[in-house]
C-alpha cells in the first residue's frame, strides 16, 4: 500500500540519472539549453496531439450522426452504438497497451497502435452497413487507445507532484483545441461531402501524427524501469494497484465524471439539433464554446490553483459545480421551469463542461502520484474505467427516444453523484489534509512507492 506521509513540493521533472529528455540527451546541471526547451515544447505538442486524437475521433463525427442515421437507414439508438463501440475499444485497448508499455517501453506499442488506427479509420469510411461501421469503430478505438494511455505514462515518466499537475493542465490546453475545432471541421466537411469524408480526414490526421511520433518522440522509460514477466506479473501489478483504496477512489471518481461528460457528447447532437432545431454549424459553434470553457478552467487550474490550494480541494470544487449543473439541466429538461429554449440548456451544458477542467486533470495527477512504479498500468486503469463507464452511459441517453433531453440529464446527475460519493467515500481527502498539514496533492510523492507489482 502507498505511504501517505508528508510530501515535498517538486517543481522540476523527476529524472533518474540515466533518463534522457524525450528527443534529447540526458539533462546535466541546473540550466536547460535552448535546444532542449524547443524539444520539450515539441514533445508537449506531440503528447497533446496523442490525447487530442480521441476527441477528434468522436467530435468530428458528432455533427454527422443524424446523416448517418438516414444514410444507413438505422435508428438513432443503433447509430449511437458507433460511439459506444469506439469508447469500449479505447477502454479495452488501454488495459492491454498500458502494461505492454511498462514491459517494452512507450515507443513501440505506440507506433503499432497508431498504424492500426489509420487502417481502421480508412475502413470506416467505406462501411456499407451500420454493423460494419460499429465493428471498425471498435477497432479504431482499440488502436487509438495507445495514444491516450502512453501519453499519460510519458508524463508520469518525466514529472511528479505540482509539476505533473501543471503539465496535465498544459496538455488540456493543447488537446483542448481538438474538441473546439473538431465539430467545426466536421460541420465544414459535411458542407462539401457526406459523413464518410469525416473518416478520410481522421485517417489523414492519424497518418500525420504517426509520422511525427516516429521521427521525434524518443523512449522515456529507461531499461532499468521496464518490467519483466508475462501475464501473471501484469495481473499482480493491476491487483496491487486496485488494492490501494485511494488510487481506486480517484480512478472511479474520474470515470464517473468522464461519463457525465460523455453523456453530453453522445446526446448533444440530437438534443441541440433535433429538439431545439439548431443547424449542424450552430451545434458545432456551441460545442466549440463549451470546449473553450473546459480549456480555460483547465488553465486556471494549472496556472493559478495548483501550488496554492490542494489538488483535492480543486477536484472537490469541480465535482460540486458539475453536480449542480447536472441538477439544473434535469430540472429544465423535465419542465419544472416550464418550456425553456436552447439558451438556458446551452448555459447549463457550458457550466458542466467548464467544471471538467478542474475535475479531470486533478484526478489524473492525484492517481498517478501514487504509482511511479507502474505508470503504464495505472494510466490504463484510469482510461479504462473512464471509457467503460462512458460506453455504458452512451446508449442510456437515447433510451427514451430523440424527443426529450431528460435521459441525458438523468445520466449526468447519477454519474456526478456517484463521482462525489467515490471521492468522499474512498479518497477521504480530509485525511490527506490532516496527515500533510493541508498540503495534500500539492507536492510530489517523492519516493512514494504505491502498491507492489
PDB file of C-alpha atoms in Angstrom, residues 250-355:
ATOM      1  CA  UNK A 250      -9.564   8.504  -7.855  1.00  0.00           C
ATOM      2  CA  UNK A 251      -9.981   6.040 -10.733  1.00  0.00           C
ATOM      3  CA  UNK A 252     -13.723   5.718 -10.086  1.00  0.00           C
ATOM      4  CA  UNK A 253     -14.150   9.438  -9.452  1.00  0.00           C
ATOM      5  CA  UNK A 254     -12.556  10.253 -12.791  1.00  0.00           C
ATOM      6  CA  UNK A 255     -14.532   7.526 -14.533  1.00  0.00           C
ATOM      7  CA  UNK A 256     -17.919   8.792 -13.364  1.00  0.00           C
ATOM      8  CA  UNK A 257     -17.003  12.412 -14.098  1.00  0.00           C
ATOM      9  CA  UNK A 258     -15.998  11.403 -17.618  1.00  0.00           C
ATOM     10  CA  UNK A 259     -19.280   9.510 -18.016  1.00  0.00           C
ATOM     11  CA  UNK A 260     -21.204  12.714 -17.229  1.00  0.00           C
ATOM     12  CA  UNK A 261     -19.132  14.428 -19.899  1.00  0.00           C
ATOM     13  CA  UNK A 262     -19.737  11.674 -22.417  1.00  0.00           C
ATOM     14  CA  UNK A 263     -23.473  11.696 -21.774  1.00  0.00           C
ATOM     15  CA  UNK A 264     -23.334  15.239 -23.121  1.00  0.00           C
ATOM     16  CA  UNK A 265     -21.115  14.253 -26.052  1.00  0.00           C
ATOM     17  CA  UNK A 266     -23.392  11.391 -27.070  1.00  0.00           C
ATOM     18  CA  UNK A 267     -26.752  13.129 -26.622  1.00  0.00           C
ATOM     19  CA  UNK A 268     -25.999  16.718 -27.595  1.00  0.00           C
ATOM     20  CA  UNK A 269     -26.253  16.273 -31.403  1.00  0.00           C
ATOM     21  CA  UNK A 270     -29.860  15.123 -31.030  1.00  0.00           C
ATOM     22  CA  UNK A 271     -30.732  17.458 -28.144  1.00  0.00           C
ATOM     23  CA  UNK A 272     -29.393  20.579 -29.853  1.00  0.00           C
ATOM     24  CA  UNK A 273     -30.283  19.766 -33.450  1.00  0.00           C
ATOM     25  CA  UNK A 274     -33.416  17.620 -33.240  1.00  0.00           C
ATOM     26  CA  UNK A 275     -35.151  19.009 -30.138  1.00  0.00           C
ATOM     27  CA  UNK A 276     -34.108  22.662 -30.385  1.00  0.00           C
ATOM     28  CA  UNK A 277     -33.762  22.861 -34.174  1.00  0.00           C
ATOM     29  CA  UNK A 278     -30.177  24.086 -34.420  1.00  0.00           C
ATOM     30  CA  UNK A 279     -28.191  23.547 -37.626  1.00  0.00           C
ATOM     31  CA  UNK A 280     -25.025  21.391 -37.671  1.00  0.00           C
ATOM     32  CA  UNK A 281     -22.990  24.604 -37.863  1.00  0.00           C
ATOM     33  CA  UNK A 282     -24.755  26.121 -34.826  1.00  0.00           C
ATOM     34  CA  UNK A 283     -24.249  22.890 -32.919  1.00  0.00           C
ATOM     35  CA  UNK A 284     -20.563  22.933 -33.821  1.00  0.00           C
ATOM     36  CA  UNK A 285     -20.262  26.516 -32.591  1.00  0.00           C
ATOM     37  CA  UNK A 286     -21.904  25.715 -29.252  1.00  0.00           C
ATOM     38  CA  UNK A 287     -19.730  22.639 -28.833  1.00  0.00           C
ATOM     39  CA  UNK A 288     -16.660  24.755 -29.512  1.00  0.00           C
ATOM     40  CA  UNK A 289     -17.718  27.338 -26.910  1.00  0.00           C
ATOM     41  CA  UNK A 290     -18.137  24.583 -24.328  1.00  0.00           C
ATOM     42  CA  UNK A 291     -14.691  23.277 -25.128  1.00  0.00           C
ATOM     43  CA  UNK A 292     -13.245  26.772 -24.700  1.00  0.00           C
ATOM     44  CA  UNK A 293     -14.789  26.826 -21.234  1.00  0.00           C
ATOM     45  CA  UNK A 294     -13.195  23.476 -20.363  1.00  0.00           C
ATOM     46  CA  UNK A 295      -9.770  24.587 -21.611  1.00  0.00           C
ATOM     47  CA  UNK A 296      -9.977  27.972 -19.874  1.00  0.00           C
ATOM     48  CA  UNK A 297     -10.830  26.445 -16.495  1.00  0.00           C
ATOM     49  CA  UNK A 298      -8.092  23.854 -17.027  1.00  0.00           C
ATOM     50  CA  UNK A 299      -5.587  26.681 -17.479  1.00  0.00           C
ATOM     51  CA  UNK A 300      -6.951  28.456 -14.399  1.00  0.00           C
ATOM     52  CA  UNK A 301      -6.354  25.217 -12.534  1.00  0.00           C
ATOM     53  CA  UNK A 302      -2.778  24.830 -13.783  1.00  0.00           C
ATOM     54  CA  UNK A 303      -1.647  28.459 -13.609  1.00  0.00           C
ATOM     55  CA  UNK A 304      -3.491  29.751 -10.534  1.00  0.00           C
ATOM     56  CA  UNK A 305      -4.828  26.979  -8.286  1.00  0.00           C
ATOM     57  CA  UNK A 306      -2.109  24.295  -8.461  1.00  0.00           C
ATOM     58  CA  UNK A 307       0.513  25.068  -5.826  1.00  0.00           C
ATOM     59  CA  UNK A 308      -1.812  27.417  -3.940  1.00  0.00           C
ATOM     60  CA  UNK A 309      -4.585  25.042  -2.897  1.00  0.00           C
ATOM     61  CA  UNK A 310      -4.523  21.275  -2.646  1.00  0.00           C
ATOM     62  CA  UNK A 311      -5.447  19.235  -5.697  1.00  0.00           C
ATOM     63  CA  UNK A 312      -8.119  17.538  -3.603  1.00  0.00           C
ATOM     64  CA  UNK A 313      -9.806  20.885  -2.896  1.00  0.00           C
ATOM     65  CA  UNK A 314      -9.711  21.862  -6.574  1.00  0.00           C
ATOM     66  CA  UNK A 315     -11.120  18.463  -7.517  1.00  0.00           C
ATOM     67  CA  UNK A 316     -13.880  18.776  -4.914  1.00  0.00           C
ATOM     68  CA  UNK A 317     -14.869  22.197  -6.255  1.00  0.00           C
ATOM     69  CA  UNK A 318     -15.066  20.832  -9.779  1.00  0.00           C
ATOM     70  CA  UNK A 319     -17.258  17.929  -8.713  1.00  0.00           C
ATOM     71  CA  UNK A 320     -19.591  20.244  -6.798  1.00  0.00           C
ATOM     72  CA  UNK A 321     -20.091  22.500  -9.838  1.00  0.00           C
ATOM     73  CA  UNK A 322     -20.639  19.513 -12.140  1.00  0.00           C
ATOM     74  CA  UNK A 323     -23.306  18.139  -9.816  1.00  0.00           C
ATOM     75  CA  UNK A 324     -25.080  21.499  -9.534  1.00  0.00           C
ATOM     76  CA  UNK A 325     -25.074  21.985 -13.315  1.00  0.00           C
ATOM     77  CA  UNK A 326     -26.411  18.462 -13.906  1.00  0.00           C
ATOM     78  CA  UNK A 327     -29.265  19.001 -11.434  1.00  0.00           C
ATOM     79  CA  UNK A 328     -30.141  22.323 -13.097  1.00  0.00           C
ATOM     80  CA  UNK A 329     -30.216  20.626 -16.514  1.00  0.00           C
ATOM     81  CA  UNK A 330     -32.519  17.912 -15.192  1.00  0.00           C
ATOM     82  CA  UNK A 331     -34.926  20.484 -13.741  1.00  0.00           C
ATOM     83  CA  UNK A 332     -35.019  22.405 -17.032  1.00  0.00           C
ATOM     84  CA  UNK A 333     -35.368  19.307 -19.219  1.00  0.00           C
ATOM     85  CA  UNK A 334     -38.192  17.883 -17.086  1.00  0.00           C
ATOM     86  CA  UNK A 335     -40.221  21.096 -17.342  1.00  0.00           C
ATOM     87  CA  UNK A 336     -40.006  22.289 -13.747  1.00  0.00           C
ATOM     88  CA  UNK A 337     -39.399  25.833 -15.041  1.00  0.00           C
ATOM     89  CA  UNK A 338     -41.834  25.474 -17.921  1.00  0.00           C
ATOM     90  CA  UNK A 339     -40.708  25.185 -21.505  1.00  0.00           C
ATOM     91  CA  UNK A 340     -37.186  26.557 -21.864  1.00  0.00           C
ATOM     92  CA  UNK A 341     -35.340  27.410 -25.052  1.00  0.00           C
ATOM     93  CA  UNK A 342     -31.892  26.499 -26.279  1.00  0.00           C
ATOM     94  CA  UNK A 343     -30.085  29.301 -24.412  1.00  0.00           C
ATOM     95  CA  UNK A 344     -30.687  28.040 -20.810  1.00  0.00           C
ATOM     96  CA  UNK A 345     -29.852  24.449 -21.788  1.00  0.00           C
ATOM     97  CA  UNK A 346     -26.684  25.638 -23.551  1.00  0.00           C
ATOM     98  CA  UNK A 347     -25.710  27.658 -20.467  1.00  0.00           C
ATOM     99  CA  UNK A 348     -26.103  24.626 -18.187  1.00  0.00           C
ATOM    100  CA  UNK A 349     -24.028  22.480 -20.517  1.00  0.00           C
ATOM    101  CA  UNK A 350     -21.355  25.194 -20.673  1.00  0.00           C
ATOM    102  CA  UNK A 351     -21.028  25.252 -16.869  1.00  0.00           C
ATOM    103  CA  UNK A 352     -20.882  21.445 -16.682  1.00  0.00           C
ATOM    104  CA  UNK A 353     -18.235  21.220 -19.409  1.00  0.00           C
ATOM    105  CA  UNK A 354     -16.142  24.021 -17.915  1.00  0.00           C
ATOM    106  CA  UNK A 355     -16.029  22.357 -14.494  1.00  0.00           C
TER     107      UNK A 355
END
